[in-house]
mmCIF file of C-alpha atoms in Angstrom:
data_model
loop_
_atom_site.group_PDB
_atom_site.id
_atom_site.type_symbol
_atom_site.label_atom_id
_atom_site.label_comp_id
_atom_site.label_asym_id
_atom_site.label_seq_id
_atom_site.Cartn_x
_atom_site.Cartn_y
_atom_site.Cartn_z
ATOM 1 C CA MET Q 1 0.234 0.428 -0.069
ATOM 2 C CA THR Q 2 1.479 3.571 -0.764
ATOM 3 C CA LYS Q 3 1.992 5.859 1.705
ATOM 4 C CA THR Q 4 0.839 9.520 1.796
ATOM 5 C CA LEU Q 5 3.008 11.964 2.319
ATOM 6 C CA ASP Q 6 2.045 12.570 5.605
ATOM 7 C CA GLU Q 7 2.592 9.174 6.580
ATOM 8 C CA LEU Q 8 5.929 9.089 5.411
ATOM 9 C CA ILE Q 9 7.147 12.576 7.209
ATOM 10 C CA ASN Q 10 8.322 12.182 10.516
ATOM 11 C CA ALA Q 11 8.155 14.826 12.485
ATOM 12 C CA LYS Q 12 9.051 13.156 16.431
ATOM 13 C CA GLU Q 13 12.052 11.026 15.186
ATOM 14 C CA PRO Q 14 13.268 13.242 12.218
ATOM 15 C CA GLY Q 15 16.483 11.517 10.875
ATOM 16 C CA TRP Q 16 17.936 14.876 9.425
ATOM 17 C CA PRO Q 17 19.624 15.232 12.972
ATOM 18 C CA VAL Q 18 21.809 12.800 12.730
ATOM 19 C CA VAL Q 19 22.623 13.501 9.217
ATOM 20 C CA ARG Q 20 23.541 17.077 10.627
ATOM 21 C CA GLU Q 21 26.158 15.468 13.005
ATOM 22 C CA TRP Q 22 27.602 13.709 10.153
ATOM 23 C CA LEU Q 23 27.875 17.014 8.417
ATOM 24 C CA ASP Q 24 28.722 19.043 11.682
ATOM 25 C CA GLY Q 25 31.607 16.122 11.773
ATOM 26 C CA ALA Q 26 32.795 16.734 7.674
ATOM 27 C CA ASN Q 27 36.829 16.291 7.816
ATOM 28 C CA LYS Q 28 36.266 18.146 3.847
ATOM 29 C CA PRO Q 29 34.534 20.413 2.628
ATOM 30 C CA VAL Q 30 30.731 19.901 1.802
ATOM 31 C CA GLU Q 31 27.945 21.465 -0.274
ATOM 32 C CA VAL Q 32 24.898 20.906 0.794
ATOM 33 C CA LEU Q 33 21.528 21.769 -2.311
ATOM 34 C CA ASP Q 34 18.755 22.996 -2.041
ATOM 35 C CA VAL Q 35 15.289 21.820 -2.746
ATOM 36 C CA SER Q 36 12.278 23.036 -3.143
ATOM 37 C CA PRO Q 37 8.396 21.463 -0.527
ATOM 38 C CA ARG Q 38 7.453 20.365 -3.994
ATOM 39 C CA ARG Q 39 10.785 18.404 -5.103
ATOM 40 C CA GLY Q 40 10.825 16.934 -2.146
ATOM 41 C CA ALA Q 41 7.893 15.538 -1.715
ATOM 42 C CA GLU Q 42 7.536 13.620 -4.355
ATOM 43 C CA VAL Q 43 10.876 12.311 -4.319
ATOM 44 C CA LEU Q 44 10.024 11.072 -1.212
ATOM 45 C CA LEU Q 45 6.789 9.808 -2.014
ATOM 46 C CA ALA Q 46 8.050 7.697 -5.784
ATOM 47 C CA LEU Q 47 11.124 6.562 -2.534
ATOM 48 C CA GLN Q 48 8.402 5.440 -0.125
ATOM 49 C CA VAL Q 49 10.998 6.214 2.927
ATOM 50 C CA THR Q 50 10.630 7.643 5.464
ATOM 51 C CA THR Q 51 11.831 11.595 7.421
ATOM 52 C CA ARG Q 52 12.185 9.093 10.185
ATOM 53 C CA SER Q 53 15.221 7.515 8.000
ATOM 54 C CA PRO Q 54 18.524 9.204 6.884
ATOM 55 C CA MET Q 55 17.834 8.949 3.195
ATOM 56 C CA GLY Q 56 14.953 10.015 3.214
ATOM 57 C CA ALA Q 57 16.036 13.149 5.343
ATOM 58 C CA ILE Q 58 18.562 13.311 2.835
ATOM 59 C CA ALA Q 59 15.886 13.396 -0.331
ATOM 60 C CA PHE Q 60 13.683 15.678 1.347
ATOM 61 C CA GLN Q 61 15.608 18.330 2.616
ATOM 62 C CA THR Q 62 18.150 18.883 0.627
ATOM 63 C CA GLY Q 63 18.808 18.421 -3.788
ATOM 64 C CA GLY Q 64 21.945 16.332 -2.597
ATOM 65 C CA LEU Q 65 25.957 16.698 -1.078
ATOM 66 C CA LEU Q 66 28.577 17.510 -2.822
ATOM 67 C CA VAL Q 67 31.212 16.207 -1.083
ATOM 68 C CA ASP Q 68 35.387 17.225 -1.707
ATOM 69 C CA HIS Q 69 35.086 19.844 -3.946
ATOM 70 C CA GLY Q 70 32.086 17.710 -5.840
ATOM 71 C CA TRP Q 71 33.992 14.449 -6.218
ATOM 72 C CA VAL Q 72 31.650 12.650 -4.343
ATOM 73 C CA ARG Q 73 27.761 12.958 -5.357
ATOM 74 C CA ILE Q 74 25.255 11.858 -2.765
ATOM 75 C CA LEU Q 75 21.597 11.671 -3.868
ATOM 76 C CA GLY Q 76 18.942 13.648 -2.841
ATOM 77 C CA GLY Q 77 15.367 15.447 -3.455
ATOM 78 C CA GLY Q 78 17.649 17.073 -6.371
ATOM 79 C CA CYS Q 79 17.453 20.778 -8.159
ATOM 80 C CA ALA Q 80 18.724 23.598 -10.735
ATOM 81 C CA ARG Q 81 21.973 22.498 -10.242
ATOM 82 C CA MET Q 82 21.361 18.665 -9.736
ATOM 83 C CA GLU Q 83 19.073 16.798 -11.754
ATOM 84 C CA GLY Q 84 19.844 13.316 -10.689
ATOM 85 C CA ASP Q 85 18.080 12.225 -7.913
ATOM 86 C CA LEU Q 86 17.163 9.728 -6.012
ATOM 87 C CA ALA Q 87 14.303 8.949 -7.621
ATOM 88 C CA ARG Q 88 15.151 9.142 -10.825
ATOM 89 C CA TRP Q 89 18.676 7.348 -10.921
ATOM 90 C CA ASN Q 90 16.169 4.690 -10.415
ATOM 91 C CA GLY Q 91 13.953 4.060 -12.872
ATOM 92 C CA LEU Q 92 11.501 5.950 -10.643
ATOM 93 C CA GLY Q 93 8.852 9.029 -10.977
ATOM 94 C CA GLY Q 94 7.595 10.543 -13.909
ATOM 95 C CA ARG Q 95 10.904 11.643 -15.161
ATOM 96 C CA PRO Q 96 13.164 8.650 -14.581
ATOM 97 C CA LEU Q 97 16.979 9.069 -15.865
ATOM 98 C CA VAL Q 98 17.560 4.949 -15.970
ATOM 99 C CA GLU Q 99 15.899 1.752 -16.292
ATOM 100 C CA PRO Q 100 15.339 0.526 -12.489
ATOM 101 C CA PHE Q 101 18.444 -1.176 -11.648
ATOM 102 C CA ASN Q 102 16.333 -4.728 -10.195
ATOM 103 C CA GLY Q 103 17.977 -5.288 -6.677
ATOM 104 C CA ALA Q 104 19.911 -2.335 -6.283
ATOM 105 C CA MET Q 105 19.800 0.703 -5.499
ATOM 106 C CA LEU Q 106 22.078 3.712 -6.722
ATOM 107 C CA VAL Q 107 22.633 6.566 -3.404
ATOM 108 C CA ALA Q 108 25.862 8.301 -5.246
ATOM 109 C CA HIS Q 109 28.832 9.202 -7.595
ATOM 110 C CA ASP Q 110 31.861 10.306 -8.244
ATOM 111 C CA VAL Q 111 33.693 12.284 -11.095
ATOM 112 C CA LEU Q 112 35.864 9.210 -12.011
ATOM 113 C CA GLY Q 113 32.293 7.451 -13.424
ATOM 114 C CA GLY Q 114 32.301 5.160 -9.629
ATOM 115 C CA PHE Q 115 29.019 4.407 -8.551
ATOM 116 C CA PHE Q 116 27.772 3.630 -5.384
ATOM 117 C CA ALA Q 117 24.491 1.532 -4.416
ATOM 118 C CA LEU Q 118 22.366 -0.236 -1.726
ATOM 119 C CA ASP Q 119 22.488 -3.923 -2.713
ATOM 120 C CA GLY Q 120 19.518 -5.588 -2.803
ATOM 121 C CA GLY Q 121 20.043 -9.172 -3.792
ATOM 122 C CA ALA Q 122 21.730 -8.128 -7.194
ATOM 123 C CA LEU Q 123 25.330 -7.842 -5.636
ATOM 124 C CA GLY Q 124 25.171 -9.905 -2.330
ATOM 125 C CA GLU Q 125 23.604 -11.132 -0.195
ATOM 126 C CA GLY Q 126 20.258 -8.566 -0.248
ATOM 127 C CA ARG Q 127 20.388 -6.764 3.053
ATOM 128 C CA GLY Q 128 21.182 -3.169 1.936
ATOM 129 C CA ALA Q 129 24.943 -2.864 2.126
ATOM 130 C CA ALA Q 130 26.694 -0.498 0.328
ATOM 131 C CA TYR Q 131 28.776 -1.685 -3.076
ATOM 132 C CA TYR Q 132 30.976 0.276 -5.343
ATOM 133 C CA LEU Q 133 30.589 -0.281 -8.956
ATOM 134 C CA ALA Q 134 35.068 0.640 -8.864
ATOM 135 C CA PRO Q 135 35.244 2.616 -12.480
ATOM 136 C CA ASP Q 136 39.510 0.829 -12.153
ATOM 137 C CA THR Q 137 38.017 -2.998 -11.582
ATOM 138 C CA LEU Q 138 34.067 -2.865 -12.796
ATOM 139 C CA GLU Q 139 33.123 -5.029 -10.110
ATOM 140 C CA TRP Q 140 31.126 -3.826 -7.669
ATOM 141 C CA GLU Q 141 32.851 -3.872 -4.615
ATOM 142 C CA ARG Q 142 31.541 -4.019 -0.756
ATOM 143 C CA LEU Q 143 32.549 -0.989 0.787
ATOM 144 C CA VAL Q 144 30.069 -0.908 4.892
ATOM 145 C CA ASP Q 145 26.755 -2.590 6.326
ATOM 146 C CA SER Q 146 24.452 0.293 5.443
ATOM 147 C CA TYR Q 147 23.369 3.610 3.754
ATOM 148 C CA SER Q 148 24.162 5.454 6.659
ATOM 149 C CA GLU Q 149 27.101 4.033 6.680
ATOM 150 C CA LEU Q 150 28.345 4.919 3.312
ATOM 151 C CA VAL Q 151 26.829 8.315 3.638
ATOM 152 C CA ALA Q 152 28.928 8.847 7.471
ATOM 153 C CA PHE Q 153 32.065 7.334 5.296
ATOM 154 C CA LEU Q 154 31.540 10.230 2.662
ATOM 155 C CA LEU Q 155 31.124 12.809 4.399
ATOM 156 C CA THR Q 156 34.098 11.810 8.018
ATOM 157 C CA GLY Q 157 36.348 9.091 6.209
ATOM 158 C CA ASP Q 158 39.460 9.000 4.246
ATOM 159 C CA LEU Q 159 38.468 9.980 0.790
ATOM 160 C CA ALA Q 160 42.257 11.111 0.309
ATOM 161 C CA LYS Q 161 43.657 7.859 0.845
ATOM 162 C CA PHE Q 162 40.143 5.954 -0.684
ATOM 163 C CA TYR Q 163 40.591 7.992 -4.086
ATOM 164 C CA GLU Q 164 44.818 8.556 -3.822
ATOM 165 C CA ASP Q 165 45.727 6.920 -7.399
ATOM 166 C CA PHE Q 166 43.454 8.609 -9.067
ATOM 167 C CA ARG Q 167 43.412 12.146 -8.410
ATOM 168 C CA TRP Q 168 45.519 14.735 -9.910
ATOM 169 C CA PRO Q 169 47.237 18.118 -9.806
ATOM 170 C CA GLY Q 170 44.603 21.052 -9.340
ATOM 171 C CA TRP Q 171 41.920 18.416 -9.527
ATOM 172 C CA GLU Q 172 39.737 20.239 -6.756
ATOM 173 C CA LYS Q 173 39.380 23.470 -9.292
ATOM 174 C CA ASP Q 174 38.636 21.200 -12.471
ATOM 175 C CA VAL Q 175 36.352 19.058 -10.134
ATOM 176 C CA ALA Q 176 34.350 22.133 -9.014
ATOM 177 C CA ALA Q 177 33.605 24.174 -11.991
ATOM 178 C CA LEU Q 178 32.289 21.016 -13.561
ATOM 179 C CA SER Q 179 28.300 20.183 -13.322
ATOM 180 C CA PRO Q 180 27.350 17.646 -10.478
ATOM 181 C CA ASP Q 181 25.405 15.750 -13.241
ATOM 182 C CA ARG Q 182 29.014 14.993 -15.375
ATOM 183 C CA GLY Q 183 31.647 13.033 -14.708
ATOM 184 C CA TYR Q 184 34.891 12.433 -16.415
ATOM 185 C CA SER Q 185 36.117 9.649 -19.035
ATOM 186 C CA PHE Q 186 39.285 8.336 -19.236
ATOM 187 C CA VAL Q 187 41.444 7.863 -22.637
ATOM 188 C CA PRO Q 188 42.877 5.473 -21.703
ATOM 189 C CA PRO Q 189 40.217 4.070 -19.250
ATOM 190 C CA LEU Q 190 41.198 3.620 -15.357
ATOM 191 C CA PHE Q 191 41.060 0.082 -15.769
ATOM 192 C CA ALA Q 192 43.055 -0.288 -18.675
ATOM 193 C CA ARG Q 193 46.415 -0.763 -18.062
ATOM 194 C CA ASP Q 194 48.079 3.247 -18.588
ATOM 195 C CA GLU Q 195 51.705 3.002 -19.923
ATOM 196 C CA GLY Q 196 51.920 6.656 -21.283
ATOM 197 C CA PRO Q 197 52.879 9.399 -19.336
ATOM 198 C CA GLY Q 198 49.480 10.247 -18.518
ATOM 199 C CA ARG Q 199 45.364 10.046 -19.493
ATOM 200 C CA GLU Q 200 43.100 12.462 -21.101
ATOM 201 C CA ARG Q 201 39.617 13.478 -20.309
ATOM 202 C CA ARG Q 202 36.883 14.705 -20.527
ATOM 203 C CA ASP Q 203 33.247 15.455 -19.587
ATOM 204 C CA VAL Q 204 30.286 13.603 -19.820
ATOM 205 C CA PRO Q 205 27.199 12.993 -18.593
ATOM 206 C CA MET Q 206 26.780 10.302 -15.655
ATOM 207 C CA VAL Q 207 24.164 8.728 -17.322
ATOM 208 C CA GLU Q 208 26.522 7.914 -20.492
ATOM 209 C CA LEU Q 209 29.213 6.968 -17.207
ATOM 210 C CA LEU Q 210 26.563 4.354 -15.744
ATOM 211 C CA GLY Q 211 25.889 2.670 -19.017
ATOM 212 C CA MET Q 212 28.972 2.851 -19.921
ATOM 213 C CA ASN Q 213 30.667 0.888 -17.044
ATOM 214 C CA LEU Q 214 27.732 -1.508 -16.717
ATOM 215 C CA GLU Q 215 27.668 -2.530 -20.288
ATOM 216 C CA LEU Q 216 31.654 -3.153 -19.777
ATOM 217 C CA ALA Q 217 31.101 -4.935 -16.273
ATOM 218 C CA ASP Q 218 28.997 -7.570 -18.041
ATOM 219 C CA ALA Q 219 31.584 -7.730 -20.778
ATOM 220 C CA THR Q 220 34.260 -8.840 -18.311
#
């Protein structure tokens, strides 16, 4: 049975204070994008999660979170600056970006074309663990046990170490100027052995990167 907006908004035990604690404890720049009440409500209804959960709180109260100069984008309710939201990225609502990902839920992505998803059976045991589709291996790698642990890691964990092999001098300025709906395609690709002096990169839509990486992952 589909829940109404009133049923999904939990004013007694809101999840936002928990998210706020993670934001206050972040060890890197995090930009909280604004979301319109209408759009936040639409995404919440499409997801059918309550604002008692951190996911529901982020979907309802933010357009998304840009982490570390926008290197990682945690999906929220969407906005003019970041059109992709939690509903559209999972094939839900009236304007889906992709087909539904059966057995998994996309919740964040990064500029490299890496995607973070919660397992609903397609990636592991189906218990909501967070996985990362690594563009250098084209494999879904298990990271942590839950959405909450993933968000906490992205905000307060050591992303510099996580991405240490992939950042270049001046990446902060380049990434900050990039639309959160776009990422980098590399030549040679990150999964190929690079014997040359460096990689060329061009920015492309994140939807294109997802389709390409999923197709390549299926082929390996």
